[in-house]
Amino acid sequence: MIQEQLEVCVNVEIAKDTFEMKLKGEMEQLVDQPGRFIHIKIGDGSFHMLRRPISIADVDKENHTITLVYKVTGKGTEWLSERVAGDKVDALGPGGQGFEITEVKNEKILVIGGGVGVPPLYHLTKELVENNDVTVILGFQSKEAVFYEKEFNQFGDRVQTLVVTDDGSYGEKGLVTDIASEFSQDSTRYFTCGPLPMLKAVKNQLVEIPGHISLEERMGCGIGACFACVCHSTNESGYVKVCKDGPVFSSNEVIL
Amino acid sequence: MKLNVNLGELSLKNPVMPASGCFGFGKEFSEFYDLNQLGAIVIKAATGEPRYGNETPRVAETAAGMLNAIGLQNPGVDGIIERELPFLESLDTPVIANVAGSTIEEYVMVAEKLSNVSTIEAIELNISCPNVKEGGIQFGTDPEVAQELTKEIKRVSGKPLFVKLSPNVADIVGMAKAVEHAGADGLSMINTLTGMRIDPHTKKPILANGTGGLSGPAIKPVAIRMIHQVRQITDLPIIGMGGITTTEDILEFILAGADAIAVGTANFQDPLVCKNLIDQLPNTLRKYGYESLQEVREARCTQVSI
Ligand SMILES: Cc1cc2nc3c(=O)[nH]c(=O)nc-3n(C[C@H](O)[C@H](O)[C@H](O)COP(=O)(O)OP(=O)(O)OC[C@H]3O[C@@H](n4cnc5c(N)ncnc54)[C@H](O)[C@@H]3O)c2cc1C
Ligand SMILES: Cc1cc2nc3c(=O)[nH]c(=O)nc-3n(C[C@H](O)[C@H](O)[C@H](O)COP(=O)(O)O)c2cc1C
Ligand code: FES
């Protein structure tokens, strides 16, 4: 993990209040698996004491950029949305443990994302498709919140992408779990990231197959020192730290 | 420039240390720099048994600060001695253990165990954690209780004892006098101020615990005032803390009466902050016309009566 001033190359709105940002620097080379995050300082830090964790949505090895997709939900992400090309962003990263997929081969995989849980699953799917068949189910609140459908479709025949919206304004109406049940029989494994109620529902529904869940928790340090981001666990100590042991956990390791 | 300071028996190569609870047990930060550069390291609070702490969310941001309600999560004193202290053993920098508990017996047991470990060079008595409800004993706000606890710890521990005072009291001077009288070798000040935030959407507190401890630059003036007040009545060494992020802040704390300082919340914003402060301190002191830390201490602000 390093601290680096990353240079903003692109920062555009790709859906309602949702931005895609590309950041250039050395850090990209340290991203060894999908699902890790960077911890971003807001402003000069004198007003906002806490960094904001944002998942790495993709890396571009050629141009040395890290892609983030984030939703403006408060002051921190609002500040981020105001950065323009050439600005510098103070980042700590890459943080945590991502999706462990080196052993995952010739499988039928279910990837389930909700809202801003979708971004890390893009990088994941890009890596999974090299050796596996993938069904991607993306859930959003409404049509205007949908992003990255086209990008997922570009992965070719081995990836099938389905979109659902809560209000039915785009794709099928319903929740990701409504669709996931259709595929649970055929799948060998699932990966998921999204809001906690969704993760709980997915975990309860797909008990038969191994699952990998990416969690979110409010963070202090983001490096494992402060115990702000813990989650109950089935391991010996009874807890895991989302920032250091996660954000990705196997489904039977965490108690949601 | 010589930056070394003596806090009674404890000698530090410089006055900068990370504050308890904001630095874990050091391992994470050792990825960023050599911890031997630090004046000392104050490790996370130890309790008798392992503790899970409060439910999440445990942190929330405030203007120039943060609230935390970690709830003293830690692996318990035995777990700390077994699994965390070996890493710190090889360091050439004093390690100060922060001790917490819900009963006098628990405090005494934890302090005694840690005092018997050679890696630990001093004890910091955390009588001021606002996030732990059980026990009901007001260690940090009742001078008599604080006095009794300090006495009991002194009985079992031969290590220098710093009592960490809570700012959540009307009479900080009374608290300082009480623990000095009971044999404290030094004071740490201040711990966090109890605070609260409410989410306008849900109308509920943001922290699962309801309230939490406020830290960061927002509390610096309170720390400066309290250290200044306490310095008028005691010669005990004081480790000052509360919102330190710059070398100018350090200068201000020493002018108020601190001998060394601890950096808490700022470590979250910048994991290299302690190292950078140590590197930059000589320049800042020179900028304000000082040739040594001793000169700053002698220039201490003593005029104001409050
Ligand atoms: C590992 C991880 C990966 C994430 N990846 C993404 C991503 O790819 N895209 C995206 O849009 N969002 C992501 N989030 C959520 C994102 O961190 C929050 O939306 C953001 O911190 C909100 O900050 P704010 O200042 O805009 O909002 P405010 O509500 O003003 O935030 C105030 C405080 O709350 C914290 N906070 C608020 N919401 C969250 C949250 N959901 N999780 C953690 N901390 C929070 C902030 O860090 C800050 O300290 C991720 C969170 C985690 C933990
Ligand atoms: C997340 C967090 C955890 C803390 N845990 C402890 C602790 O275990 N023991 C203790 O004495 N103080 C604890 N503190 C208080 C700090 O050591 C320090 O006194 C306080 O935060 C003020 O300094 P600051 O403004 O530089 O953070 C904690 C503070 C924070 C923010
Ligand atoms: S945010 Fe500090 S331990 Fe995870």
Coordinates of N, CA and C in Angstrom, one line a residue, chain B residues 31-160:
Chain B
E31 N 4.5 -0.3 7.6 CA 4.5 -0.4 6.1 C 4.9 0.9 5.5
F32 N 4.6 2.0 6.2 CA 4.9 3.3 5.6 C 6.2 4.0 6.0
Y33 N 6.7 3.7 7.2 CA 8.0 4.3 7.6 C 8.5 3.5 8.8
D34 N 9.8 3.8 9.1 CA 10.5 3.1 10.2 C 10.0 3.7 11.5
L35 N 9.4 2.8 12.3 CA 8.8 3.3 13.6 C 9.8 3.8 14.6
N36 N 11.1 3.4 14.4 CA 12.1 3.9 15.3 C 12.3 5.4 15.3
Q37 N 11.7 6.1 14.3 CA 11.8 7.5 14.2 C 10.9 8.2 15.2
L38 N 10.0 7.5 15.7 CA 9.0 8.1 16.7 C 9.6 8.3 18.1
G39 N 9.1 9.3 18.8 CA 9.6 9.5 20.1 C 9.1 8.4 21.0
A40 N 7.9 7.9 20.9 CA 7.4 6.7 21.6 C 6.2 6.2 20.8
I41 N 5.7 5.1 21.2 CA 4.5 4.6 20.6 C 3.5 4.3 21.7
V42 N 2.3 4.8 21.6 CA 1.2 4.5 22.6 C 0.3 3.5 21.9
I43 N 0.2 2.3 22.4 CA -0.6 1.3 21.7 C -2.1 1.4 22.2
K44 N -2.9 0.6 21.4 CA -4.3 0.6 21.7 C -4.7 0.1 23.1
A45 N -5.8 0.6 23.6 CA -6.2 0.2 25.0 C -6.3 -1.3 25.2
A46 N -5.8 -1.8 26.3 CA -5.9 -3.2 26.7 C -6.9 -3.3 27.8
T47 N -7.8 -4.4 27.7 CA -8.7 -4.7 28.8 C -8.4 -6.1 29.2
G48 N -9.1 -6.5 30.3 CA -8.8 -7.9 30.9 C -9.1 -9.0 29.9
E49 N -10.3 -8.9 29.3 CA -10.7 -10.0 28.4 C -10.8 -9.4 27.0
P50 N -10.8 -10.2 25.9 CA -11.0 -9.7 24.6 C -12.3 -9.0 24.5
R51 N -12.4 -7.9 23.7 CA -13.7 -7.2 23.6 C -14.0 -7.0 22.2
Y52 N -15.3 -7.1 21.9 CA -15.8 -6.8 20.5 C -16.0 -5.3 20.3
G53 N -16.4 -4.6 21.3 CA -16.7 -3.2 21.1 C -18.1 -3.0 20.7
N54 N -18.4 -1.8 20.2 CA -19.8 -1.4 19.8 C -20.1 -1.9 18.4
E55 N -21.4 -1.8 18.1 CA -21.9 -2.1 16.7 C -21.4 -1.0 15.8
T56 N -21.4 -1.2 14.5 CA -21.1 -0.2 13.5 C -22.4 0.5 13.0
P57 N -22.3 1.7 12.5 CA -21.2 2.5 12.3 C -20.6 3.0 13.6
R58 N -19.2 3.0 13.6 CA -18.5 3.4 14.8 C -17.8 4.8 14.6
V59 N -17.8 5.3 13.4 CA -17.1 6.6 13.2 C -18.1 7.5 12.3
A60 N -18.0 8.8 12.6 CA -18.7 9.7 11.8 C -17.9 11.0 11.7
E61 N -18.0 11.6 10.5 CA -17.2 12.8 10.4 C -17.9 14.1 10.9
T62 N -17.2 15.0 11.4 CA -17.8 16.3 11.9 C -16.9 17.4 11.3
A63 N -17.3 18.7 11.5 CA -16.5 19.8 11.0 C -15.1 19.7 11.6
A64 N -14.1 19.5 10.8 CA -12.7 19.5 11.3 C -12.5 18.5 12.4
G65 N -13.2 17.4 12.3 CA -13.1 16.4 13.4 C -13.8 15.1 13.0
M66 N -13.9 14.2 14.0 CA -14.6 13.0 13.8 C -15.2 12.5 15.2
L67 N -16.2 11.7 15.1 CA -16.7 11.0 16.3 C -16.4 9.6 16.2
N68 N -15.9 9.0 17.3 CA -15.7 7.5 17.3 C -16.4 6.9 18.5
A69 N -16.9 5.7 18.3 CA -17.4 4.9 19.4 C -17.0 3.4 19.1
I70 N -15.6 3.3 19.1 CA -15.1 1.9 18.9 C -15.5 1.0 20.0
G71 N -15.5 1.5 21.2 CA -15.9 0.7 22.4 C -14.8 -0.2 22.9
L72 N -13.6 0.3 22.8 CA -12.4 -0.4 23.3 C -12.2 -1.8 22.8
Q73 N -12.5 -2.0 21.5 CA -12.3 -3.4 21.0 C -10.8 -3.7 21.0
N74 N -10.5 -4.8 21.5 CA -9.1 -5.2 21.6 C -9.0 -6.7 21.9
P75 N -7.9 -7.4 21.7 CA -7.8 -8.8 21.8 C -7.6 -9.2 23.3
G76 N -7.7 -8.3 24.3 CA -7.5 -8.6 25.7 C -6.0 -8.6 26.0
V77 N -5.7 -8.4 27.3 CA -4.3 -8.2 27.7 C -3.4 -9.4 27.3
D78 N -3.9 -10.6 27.5 CA -3.1 -11.8 27.2 C -2.9 -11.9 25.7
G79 N -3.9 -11.6 24.9 CA -3.8 -11.6 23.4 C -2.8 -10.6 22.9
I80 N -2.8 -9.4 23.6 CA -1.9 -8.3 23.2 C -0.5 -8.7 23.5
I81 N -0.3 -9.3 24.7 CA 1.1 -9.7 25.1 C 1.6 -10.8 24.1
E82 N 0.7 -11.7 23.8 CA 1.2 -12.9 23.0 C 1.3 -12.5 21.5
R83 N 0.4 -11.8 21.0 CA 0.3 -11.6 19.5 C 0.8 -10.3 19.0
E84 N 0.7 -9.3 19.8 CA 1.0 -7.9 19.3 C 2.3 -7.4 19.8
L85 N 2.7 -7.7 21.0 CA 3.9 -7.0 21.6 C 5.2 -7.6 20.9
P86 N 5.3 -8.9 20.5 CA 6.5 -9.3 19.9 C 7.0 -8.5 18.8
F87 N 6.1 -8.0 18.0 CA 6.5 -7.1 16.9 C 7.2 -5.9 17.3
L88 N 6.7 -5.3 18.5 CA 7.3 -4.0 18.9 C 8.6 -4.2 19.7
E89 N 8.9 -5.4 20.1 CA 10.0 -5.7 21.0 C 11.3 -5.2 20.4
S90 N 11.5 -5.4 19.1 CA 12.8 -5.0 18.5 C 13.0 -3.5 18.3
L91 N 12.0 -2.8 18.6 CA 12.1 -1.3 18.3 C 12.9 -0.6 19.3
D92 N 13.6 0.4 18.8 CA 14.4 1.2 19.7 C 13.7 2.5 20.0
T93 N 12.5 2.3 20.5 CA 11.6 3.5 20.8 C 10.7 3.0 21.9
P94 N 10.5 3.8 22.9 CA 9.6 3.3 24.1 C 8.2 3.0 23.7
V95 N 7.7 1.9 24.2 CA 6.3 1.6 24.0 C 5.5 1.9 25.2
I96 N 4.4 2.6 25.1 CA 3.6 3.0 26.3 C 2.3 2.2 26.1
A97 N 1.9 1.4 27.1 CA 0.6 0.7 27.1 C -0.5 1.5 27.6
N98 N -1.6 1.5 26.9 CA -2.8 2.2 27.4 C -3.7 1.1 28.1
V99 N -4.1 1.4 29.3 CA -4.8 0.4 30.1 C -6.3 0.9 30.4
A100 N -7.2 0.0 30.2 CA -8.6 0.3 30.4 C -9.3 -0.8 31.2
G101 N -10.5 -0.5 31.7 CA -11.2 -1.6 32.4 C -12.6 -1.1 32.9
S102 N -13.4 -2.0 33.4 CA -14.7 -1.5 34.0 C -14.7 -1.6 35.5
T103 N -13.7 -2.2 36.1 CA -13.7 -2.3 37.5 C -12.2 -2.0 38.0
I104 N -12.0 -1.6 39.2 CA -10.7 -1.4 39.7 C -9.8 -2.6 39.5
E105 N -10.5 -3.8 39.9 CA -9.7 -5.0 39.8 C -9.2 -5.3 38.4
E106 N -10.1 -5.0 37.4 CA -9.7 -5.3 36.0 C -8.5 -4.4 35.6
Y107 N -8.6 -3.1 35.9 CA -7.5 -2.2 35.7 C -6.2 -2.6 36.3
V108 N -6.3 -3.0 37.5 CA -5.1 -3.4 38.3 C -4.5 -4.7 37.6
M109 N -5.3 -5.6 37.2 CA -4.8 -6.9 36.6 C -4.1 -6.6 35.3
V110 N -4.8 -5.7 34.5 CA -4.2 -5.4 33.2 C -2.9 -4.6 33.3
A111 N -2.9 -3.7 34.2 CA -1.7 -2.8 34.4 C -0.5 -3.7 35.0
E112 N -0.9 -4.6 35.8 CA 0.2 -5.5 36.4 C 0.8 -6.4 35.4
K113 N -0.1 -7.0 34.6 CA 0.5 -7.9 33.5 C 1.4 -7.1 32.5
L114 N 0.9 -6.0 32.1 CA 1.7 -5.2 31.1 C 3.0 -4.6 31.7
S115 N 2.9 -4.3 33.0 CA 4.1 -3.8 33.7 C 5.2 -4.8 33.8
N116 N 4.8 -6.1 33.7 CA 5.8 -7.2 33.8 C 6.4 -7.5 32.5
V117 N 6.0 -6.9 31.4 CA 6.6 -7.1 30.1 C 7.6 -6.1 29.8
S118 N 8.8 -6.6 29.4 CA 9.9 -5.6 29.3 C 9.7 -4.6 28.1
T119 N 9.0 -5.0 27.1 CA 8.7 -4.1 26.0 C 8.0 -2.9 26.4
I120 N 7.2 -2.9 27.4 CA 6.4 -1.8 27.9 C 7.3 -0.9 28.8
E121 N 7.4 0.3 28.5 CA 8.2 1.2 29.3 C 7.4 2.2 30.2
A122 N 6.2 2.3 29.9 CA 5.3 3.1 30.7 C 3.9 2.7 30.5
I123 N 3.1 3.1 31.5 CA 1.6 2.8 31.4 C 0.9 4.1 31.3
E124 N -0.1 4.1 30.4 CA -1.0 5.2 30.3 C -2.4 4.7 30.8
L125 N -2.9 5.4 31.8 CA -4.2 4.9 32.4 C -5.3 5.6 31.7
N126 N -6.1 4.8 31.0 CA -7.2 5.4 30.3 C -8.5 5.5 31.2
I127 N -8.6 6.6 31.9 CA -9.8 6.6 32.8 C -10.9 7.4 32.2
S128 N -10.7 7.6 30.8 CA -11.6 8.6 30.2 C -12.3 8.2 29.0
C129 N -12.3 6.8 28.7 CA -13.0 6.4 27.5 C -14.5 6.6 27.6
P130 N -15.1 7.5 26.8 CA -16.5 7.8 26.9 C -17.4 6.7 26.3
N131 N -16.8 5.7 25.7 CA -17.7 4.8 24.9 C -18.0 3.5 25.5
V132 N -17.7 3.4 26.8 CA -18.0 2.1 27.5 C -18.9 2.3 28.6
K133 N -20.1 1.7 28.6 CA -21.1 2.0 29.6 C -21.1 1.2 30.8
E134 N -20.7 -0.1 30.7 CA -20.9 -0.9 31.8 C -19.9 -0.6 33.0
G135 N -20.3 -1.1 34.2 CA -19.4 -0.7 35.3 C -20.1 0.4 36.1
G136 N -20.4 1.4 35.4 CA -21.1 2.6 36.0 C -20.2 3.4 36.9
I137 N -18.9 3.0 37.1 CA -18.0 3.8 37.9 C -17.4 4.9 37.1
Q138 N -17.5 6.1 37.7 CA -17.0 7.3 36.9 C -15.5 7.5 37.2
F139 N -14.7 6.7 36.6 CA -13.3 6.8 36.8 C -12.7 8.1 36.4
G140 N -13.3 8.6 35.3 CA -12.7 9.8 34.7 C -13.2 11.1 35.2
T141 N -14.4 11.1 35.9 CA -15.0 12.3 36.2 C -15.1 12.5 37.7
D142 N -14.8 11.5 38.5 CA -14.9 11.6 40.0 C -13.5 11.6 40.5
P143 N -13.0 12.7 41.0 CA -11.6 12.8 41.5 C -11.2 11.7 42.5
E144 N -12.2 11.4 43.4 CA -11.9 10.4 44.4 C -11.6 9.0 43.9
V145 N -12.5 8.7 42.9 CA -12.4 7.3 42.2 C -11.0 7.3 41.4
A146 N -10.8 8.4 40.7 CA -9.5 8.4 39.9 C -8.3 8.3 40.8
Q147 N -8.4 8.9 42.0 CA -7.3 8.9 43.0 C -7.1 7.5 43.5
E148 N -8.2 6.8 43.8 CA -8.1 5.5 44.4 C -7.5 4.5 43.3
L149 N -8.0 4.7 42.1 CA -7.5 3.8 41.0 C -6.0 4.0 40.8
T150 N -5.6 5.3 40.7 CA -4.2 5.6 40.5 C -3.3 5.0 41.6
K151 N -3.8 5.1 42.8 CA -3.0 4.5 44.0 C -2.9 3.0 43.8
E152 N -4.0 2.4 43.5 CA -4.0 0.9 43.3 C -3.0 0.5 42.2
I153 N -3.0 1.2 41.1 CA -2.1 0.8 40.0 C -0.6 1.0 40.5
K154 N -0.4 2.1 41.1 CA 1.0 2.4 41.6 C 1.5 1.3 42.5
R155 N 0.6 0.7 43.2 CA 1.0 -0.4 44.1 C 1.5 -1.6 43.3
V156 N 1.0 -1.9 42.1 CA 1.4 -3.1 41.4 C 2.3 -2.8 40.3
S157 N 2.5 -1.6 39.9 CA 3.3 -1.3 38.7 C 4.5 -0.4 39.0
G158 N 5.7 -0.9 38.6 CA 6.9 -0.1 38.8 C 7.2 0.8 37.7
K159 N 6.4 0.8 36.7 CA 6.6 1.6 35.5 C 6.0 3.0 35.7
P160 N 6.6 4.0 35.0 CA 6.1 5.3 35.1 C 4.6 5.3 34.7

